[in-house]
Short mmCIF file of C-alpha atoms in Angstrom, two decimals:
data_model
loop_
_atom_site.label_atom_id
_atom_site.label_comp_id
_atom_site.label_asym_id
_atom_site.label_seq_id
_atom_site.Cartn_x
_atom_site.Cartn_y
_atom_site.Cartn_z
CA UNK L 193 -0.24 0.15 -0.05
CA UNK L 194 2.71 2.50 0.55
CA UNK L 195 4.28 1.92 -2.78
CA UNK L 196 0.69 2.44 -4.44
CA UNK L 197 0.39 6.10 -2.47
CA UNK L 198 4.00 6.93 -3.33
CA UNK L 199 3.09 6.38 -7.06
CA UNK L 200 0.45 8.11 -6.84
CA UNK L 201 1.94 10.53 -4.95
CA UNK L 202 5.01 11.06 -7.93
CA UNK L 203 2.12 11.14 -10.88
CA UNK L 204 0.61 14.10 -9.07
CA UNK L 205 3.85 15.69 -8.53
CA UNK L 206 5.24 14.86 -11.93
CA UNK L 207 1.95 16.11 -13.77
CA UNK L 208 1.54 19.48 -12.02
CA UNK L 209 5.32 19.89 -12.21
CA UNK L 210 5.36 19.24 -15.75
CA UNK L 211 2.47 21.55 -16.75
CA UNK L 212 4.50 24.97 -15.23
CA UNK L 213 7.91 23.44 -15.76
CA UNK L 214 9.14 23.07 -12.35
CA UNK L 215 10.59 19.47 -11.41
CA UNK L 216 7.69 19.20 -8.60
CA UNK L 217 10.43 19.04 -5.81
CA UNK L 218 8.69 22.39 -4.28
CA UNK L 219 5.60 20.08 -3.86
CA UNK L 220 7.13 17.03 -2.72
CA UNK L 221 9.44 18.65 -0.32
CA UNK L 222 7.32 19.84 1.95
CA UNK L 223 5.49 16.60 2.28
CA UNK L 224 8.94 14.62 3.27
CA UNK L 225 10.08 17.42 5.52
CA UNK L 226 6.56 16.58 7.50
CA UNK L 227 6.86 13.16 7.43
CA UNK L 228 10.15 12.84 8.43
CA UNK L 229 10.60 15.54 11.23
CA UNK L 230 13.99 14.64 11.83
CA UNK L 231 15.58 13.51 8.95
CA UNK L 232 18.62 14.19 7.25
CA UNK L 233 18.65 17.29 4.81
CA UNK L 234 20.70 15.71 2.88
CA UNK L 235 19.09 12.53 2.29
CA UNK L 236 15.49 14.34 1.98
CA UNK L 237 16.93 16.55 -0.57
CA UNK L 238 18.70 13.26 -2.60
CA UNK L 239 15.14 11.57 -2.63
CA UNK L 240 13.42 14.87 -4.00
CA UNK L 241 16.21 15.55 -6.94
CA UNK L 242 15.94 12.26 -8.20
CA UNK L 243 12.02 12.12 -8.19
CA UNK L 244 12.48 15.37 -10.10
CA UNK L 245 15.39 13.94 -12.49
CA UNK L 246 12.78 11.17 -13.66
CA UNK L 247 10.30 13.71 -13.98
CA UNK L 248 12.04 16.19 -16.08
CA UNK L 249 13.49 13.92 -18.53
CA UNK L 250 10.24 12.17 -18.82
CA UNK L 251 8.88 15.61 -19.42
CA UNK L 252 12.05 16.89 -21.28
CA UNK L 253 11.45 13.79 -23.84
CA UNK L 254 7.73 15.17 -24.66
CA UNK L 255 8.42 18.67 -24.82
CA UNK L 256 11.37 18.11 -27.29
CA UNK L 257 8.48 16.12 -29.47
CA UNK L 258 6.70 18.84 -29.46
CA UNK L 259 9.62 21.34 -30.43
CA UNK L 260 9.35 23.49 -27.34
CA UNK L 261 12.53 23.01 -25.93
CA UNK L 262 15.13 25.89 -27.04
CA UNK L 263 18.26 23.20 -26.69
CA UNK L 264 20.46 25.93 -27.37
CA UNK L 265 19.59 28.55 -24.89
CA UNK L 266 19.39 25.14 -22.39
CA UNK L 267 22.93 24.15 -22.80
CA UNK L 268 24.13 27.35 -22.61
CA UNK L 269 22.31 27.99 -19.00
CA UNK L 270 24.00 24.35 -18.14
CA UNK L 271 27.23 25.59 -17.87
CA UNK L 272 26.77 27.34 -15.16
CA UNK L 273 23.79 25.61 -13.57
CA UNK L 274 25.38 22.19 -13.47
CA UNK L 275 28.58 23.38 -11.60
CA UNK L 276 25.83 25.36 -9.57
CA UNK L 277 23.79 22.26 -8.85
CA UNK L 278 26.92 20.02 -7.49
CA UNK L 279 28.19 23.01 -5.19
CA UNK L 280 24.28 22.76 -4.16
CA UNK L 281 24.57 19.41 -2.99
CA UNK L 282 27.82 19.14 -1.33
CA UNK L 283 26.77 22.49 0.81
CA UNK L 284 23.42 21.24 2.09
CA UNK L 285 25.34 18.41 3.86
CA UNK L 286 26.77 21.03 6.17
CA UNK L 287 23.14 22.53 6.94
CA UNK L 288 21.36 21.88 10.37
CA UNK L 289 17.51 20.43 10.23
CA UNK L 290 16.42 23.50 11.99
CA UNK L 291 18.31 26.04 9.56
CA UNK L 292 17.64 24.15 6.76
CA UNK L 293 13.48 24.46 7.50
CA UNK L 294 13.95 28.31 7.94
CA UNK L 295 15.86 28.34 4.72
CA UNK L 296 13.34 26.45 2.68
CA UNK L 297 10.28 28.63 4.06
CA UNK L 298 11.95 31.75 3.38
CA UNK L 299 13.06 31.30 -0.38
CA UNK L 300 9.57 29.55 -1.43
CA UNK L 301 7.39 32.63 0.27
CA UNK L 302 10.56 35.35 -1.43
CA UNK L 303 10.07 33.10 -4.86
CA UNK L 304 6.03 33.60 -4.43
CA UNK L 305 6.08 37.31 -3.55
CA UNK L 306 8.10 37.61 -6.83
CA UNK L 307 5.28 36.09 -8.73
CA UNK L 308 2.87 38.11 -7.10
CA UNK L 309 4.79 41.19 -7.97
CA UNK L 310 5.24 40.52 -11.13
CA UNK L 311 1.46 39.19 -12.13
CA UNK L 312 -0.13 42.49 -10.05
CA UNK L 313 2.22 45.17 -11.27
CA UNK L 314 0.84 48.14 -13.24
CA UNK L 315 3.78 47.58 -15.72
CA UNK L 316 3.39 44.22 -17.05
CA UNK L 317 5.95 45.18 -19.93
CA UNK L 318 8.89 42.98 -20.24
CA UNK L 319 12.48 44.19 -21.62
CA UNK L 320 13.94 44.13 -18.17
CA UNK L 321 17.17 43.56 -20.00
CA UNK L 322 19.08 44.21 -23.27
CA UNK L 323 18.88 40.86 -25.60
CA UNK L 324 21.98 40.39 -26.55
CA UNK L 325 20.95 36.72 -27.74
CA UNK L 326 18.23 36.31 -30.45
CA UNK L 327 16.13 33.19 -30.94
CA UNK L 328 13.58 32.22 -33.84
CA UNK L 329 12.28 28.68 -34.11
CA UNK L 330 8.96 27.02 -35.06
CA UNK L 331 7.64 24.19 -32.55
CA UNK L 332 5.62 20.80 -34.19
CA UNK L 333 2.64 22.81 -34.16
CA UNK L 334 3.43 25.35 -36.62
CA UNK L 335 3.78 28.24 -34.06
CA UNK L 336 7.00 30.50 -34.46
CA UNK L 337 8.40 32.02 -31.76
CA UNK L 338 10.81 34.79 -31.60
CA UNK L 339 12.62 36.60 -28.77
CA UNK L 340 15.80 37.69 -27.32
CA UNK L 341 17.43 38.17 -23.62
CA UNK L 342 20.94 38.84 -22.21
CA UNK L 343 23.00 35.99 -22.34
CA UNK L 344 24.92 37.25 -19.13
CA UNK L 345 22.10 37.71 -17.13
CA UNK L 346 20.34 34.01 -18.09
CA UNK L 347 23.38 32.08 -17.58
CA UNK L 348 24.12 33.98 -13.99
CA UNK L 349 20.16 33.30 -12.85
CA UNK L 350 21.12 29.57 -13.81
CA UNK L 351 23.80 29.03 -11.60
CA UNK L 352 21.84 30.18 -8.84
CA UNK L 353 18.80 28.27 -9.37
CA UNK L 354 21.52 25.23 -9.71
CA UNK L 355 22.48 25.80 -6.31
CA UNK L 356 19.38 26.95 -4.59
CA UNK L 357 17.76 23.83 -6.41
CA UNK L 358 20.43 21.54 -5.09
CA UNK L 359 20.34 22.80 -1.25
CA UNK L 360 16.03 22.79 -1.33
CA UNK L 361 15.94 19.79 -3.37
CA UNK L 362 12.87 21.31 -5.59
CA UNK L 363 14.89 21.32 -8.83
CA UNK L 364 14.67 24.74 -9.38
CA UNK L 365 11.96 25.12 -11.88
CA UNK L 366 9.43 27.21 -9.44
CA UNK L 367 12.48 29.85 -9.32
CA UNK L 368 13.41 29.19 -13.36
CA UNK L 369 10.27 29.59 -15.28
CA UNK L 370 8.95 33.16 -13.86
CA UNK L 371 12.06 34.56 -14.43
CA UNK L 372 12.91 33.44 -18.02
CA UNK L 373 9.36 34.63 -18.38
CA UNK L 374 9.60 37.89 -16.68
CA UNK L 375 13.39 38.74 -17.07
CA UNK L 376 14.31 37.27 -19.80
CA UNK L 377 11.39 37.47 -22.57
CA UNK L 378 11.38 33.91 -23.22
CA UNK L 379 7.64 32.79 -24.39
CA UNK L 380 5.77 31.16 -21.46
CA UNK L 381 5.70 27.64 -23.37
CA UNK L 382 9.19 27.52 -24.72
CA UNK L 383 9.89 28.68 -20.37
CA UNK L 384 8.61 25.43 -19.08
CA UNK L 385 9.65 23.24 -21.79
CA UNK L 386 13.33 24.22 -22.07
CA UNK L 387 13.72 24.54 -17.85
CA UNK L 388 12.24 20.91 -17.72
CA UNK L 389 15.38 20.10 -19.95
CA UNK L 390 17.59 22.37 -18.00
CA UNK L 391 16.27 20.69 -14.82
CA UNK L 392 16.73 17.01 -16.15
CA UNK L 393 20.73 17.11 -16.11
CA UNK L 394 20.98 20.07 -13.28
CA UNK L 395 18.95 17.39 -11.15
CA UNK L 396 21.06 14.55 -12.29
CA UNK L 397 24.04 16.37 -11.68
CA UNK L 398 23.01 16.96 -7.72
CA UNK L 399 22.06 13.41 -7.77
CA UNK L 400 25.07 11.79 -8.74
CA UNK L 401 26.62 14.22 -6.13
CA UNK L 402 24.33 12.10 -3.27
CA UNK L 403 25.14 9.04 -4.53
CA UNK L 404 28.79 9.41 -4.11
CA UNK L 405 28.88 11.08 -0.79
CA UNK L 406 26.19 8.13 0.10
CA UNK L 407 23.31 10.05 1.00
CA UNK L 408 21.56 8.38 -1.64
CA UNK L 409 21.62 4.93 -0.86
CA UNK L 410 20.05 1.59 -1.38
CA UNK L 411 18.28 2.11 2.09
CA UNK L 412 16.27 4.83 -0.14
CA UNK L 413 15.23 2.82 -3.36
CA UNK L 414 11.73 2.08 -2.01
CA UNK L 415 11.17 5.17 -1.47
CA UNK L 416 12.52 6.83 -4.50
CA UNK L 417 11.45 3.89 -7.41
CA UNK L 418 7.89 4.38 -6.76
CA UNK L 419 8.24 7.95 -6.53
CA UNK L 420 10.25 7.98 -10.20
CA UNK L 421 7.91 5.80 -11.87
CA UNK L 422 5.07 7.67 -11.07
CA UNK L 423 6.86 11.09 -12.13
CA UNK L 424 7.39 9.73 -15.52
CA UNK L 425 3.86 8.38 -16.26
CA UNK L 426 2.74 12.44 -14.41
CA UNK L 427 4.94 13.97 -16.41
CA UNK L 428 3.54 12.93 -19.85
CA UNK L 429 0.16 13.27 -18.84
CA UNK L 430 1.76 17.36 -17.50
CA UNK L 431 2.90 17.45 -21.28
CA UNK L 432 0.09 17.12 -22.67
CA UNK L 433 -2.19 19.05 -20.60
CA UNK L 434 0.13 21.87 -21.13
CA UNK L 435 -1.32 22.45 -24.80
CA UNK L 436 -4.54 23.71 -23.24
#
């Protein structure tokens, strides 16, 4: 029965996470923190990152078939995002549980405040930064996307998203997508798809660090496997729903 509930949880998290371009860790981590009040932050984040990796990899495949992933931008962002993810995975080992809870709550509240501010501000025009990198392509549905952004800002942003995602175990899409849309002028459908591609590799790097340092081992597999299975299925559902 426990495996069934974990699979259903992964499915729900994966579907919603893929729909908005996040890995779903921002939903899973609070559940893990409540379920394991004395759990080691490094172990809990490693479980969440492993699920995010499964979710983002499955979602990226679906989005790639729709030709919505901006691979060129994604690979450039990963040049800084992966080192940030690796650094964050190491740093979390030195954060006490009570401090982790505080940091987790504050950063999610700050992210939520930013989204609300950008949503309800009177001036909703974009172009916050001068475009230095232009993109122009057509997706599988024949929709043309033309946009530009500051590559320097984008790569700097990805580094800090990588650090925060591994420290908090949330994948980082909940931060990355609003920033890509509001600061880098990405069309929302391209931002969610490209963010998913970036998350798949950033979370893989963070997960690998946790496997190496022993935070993620055989005893965590009964939790990781059903979550990952559900996330893979949910990601395909979320990608289909995103068309609506």
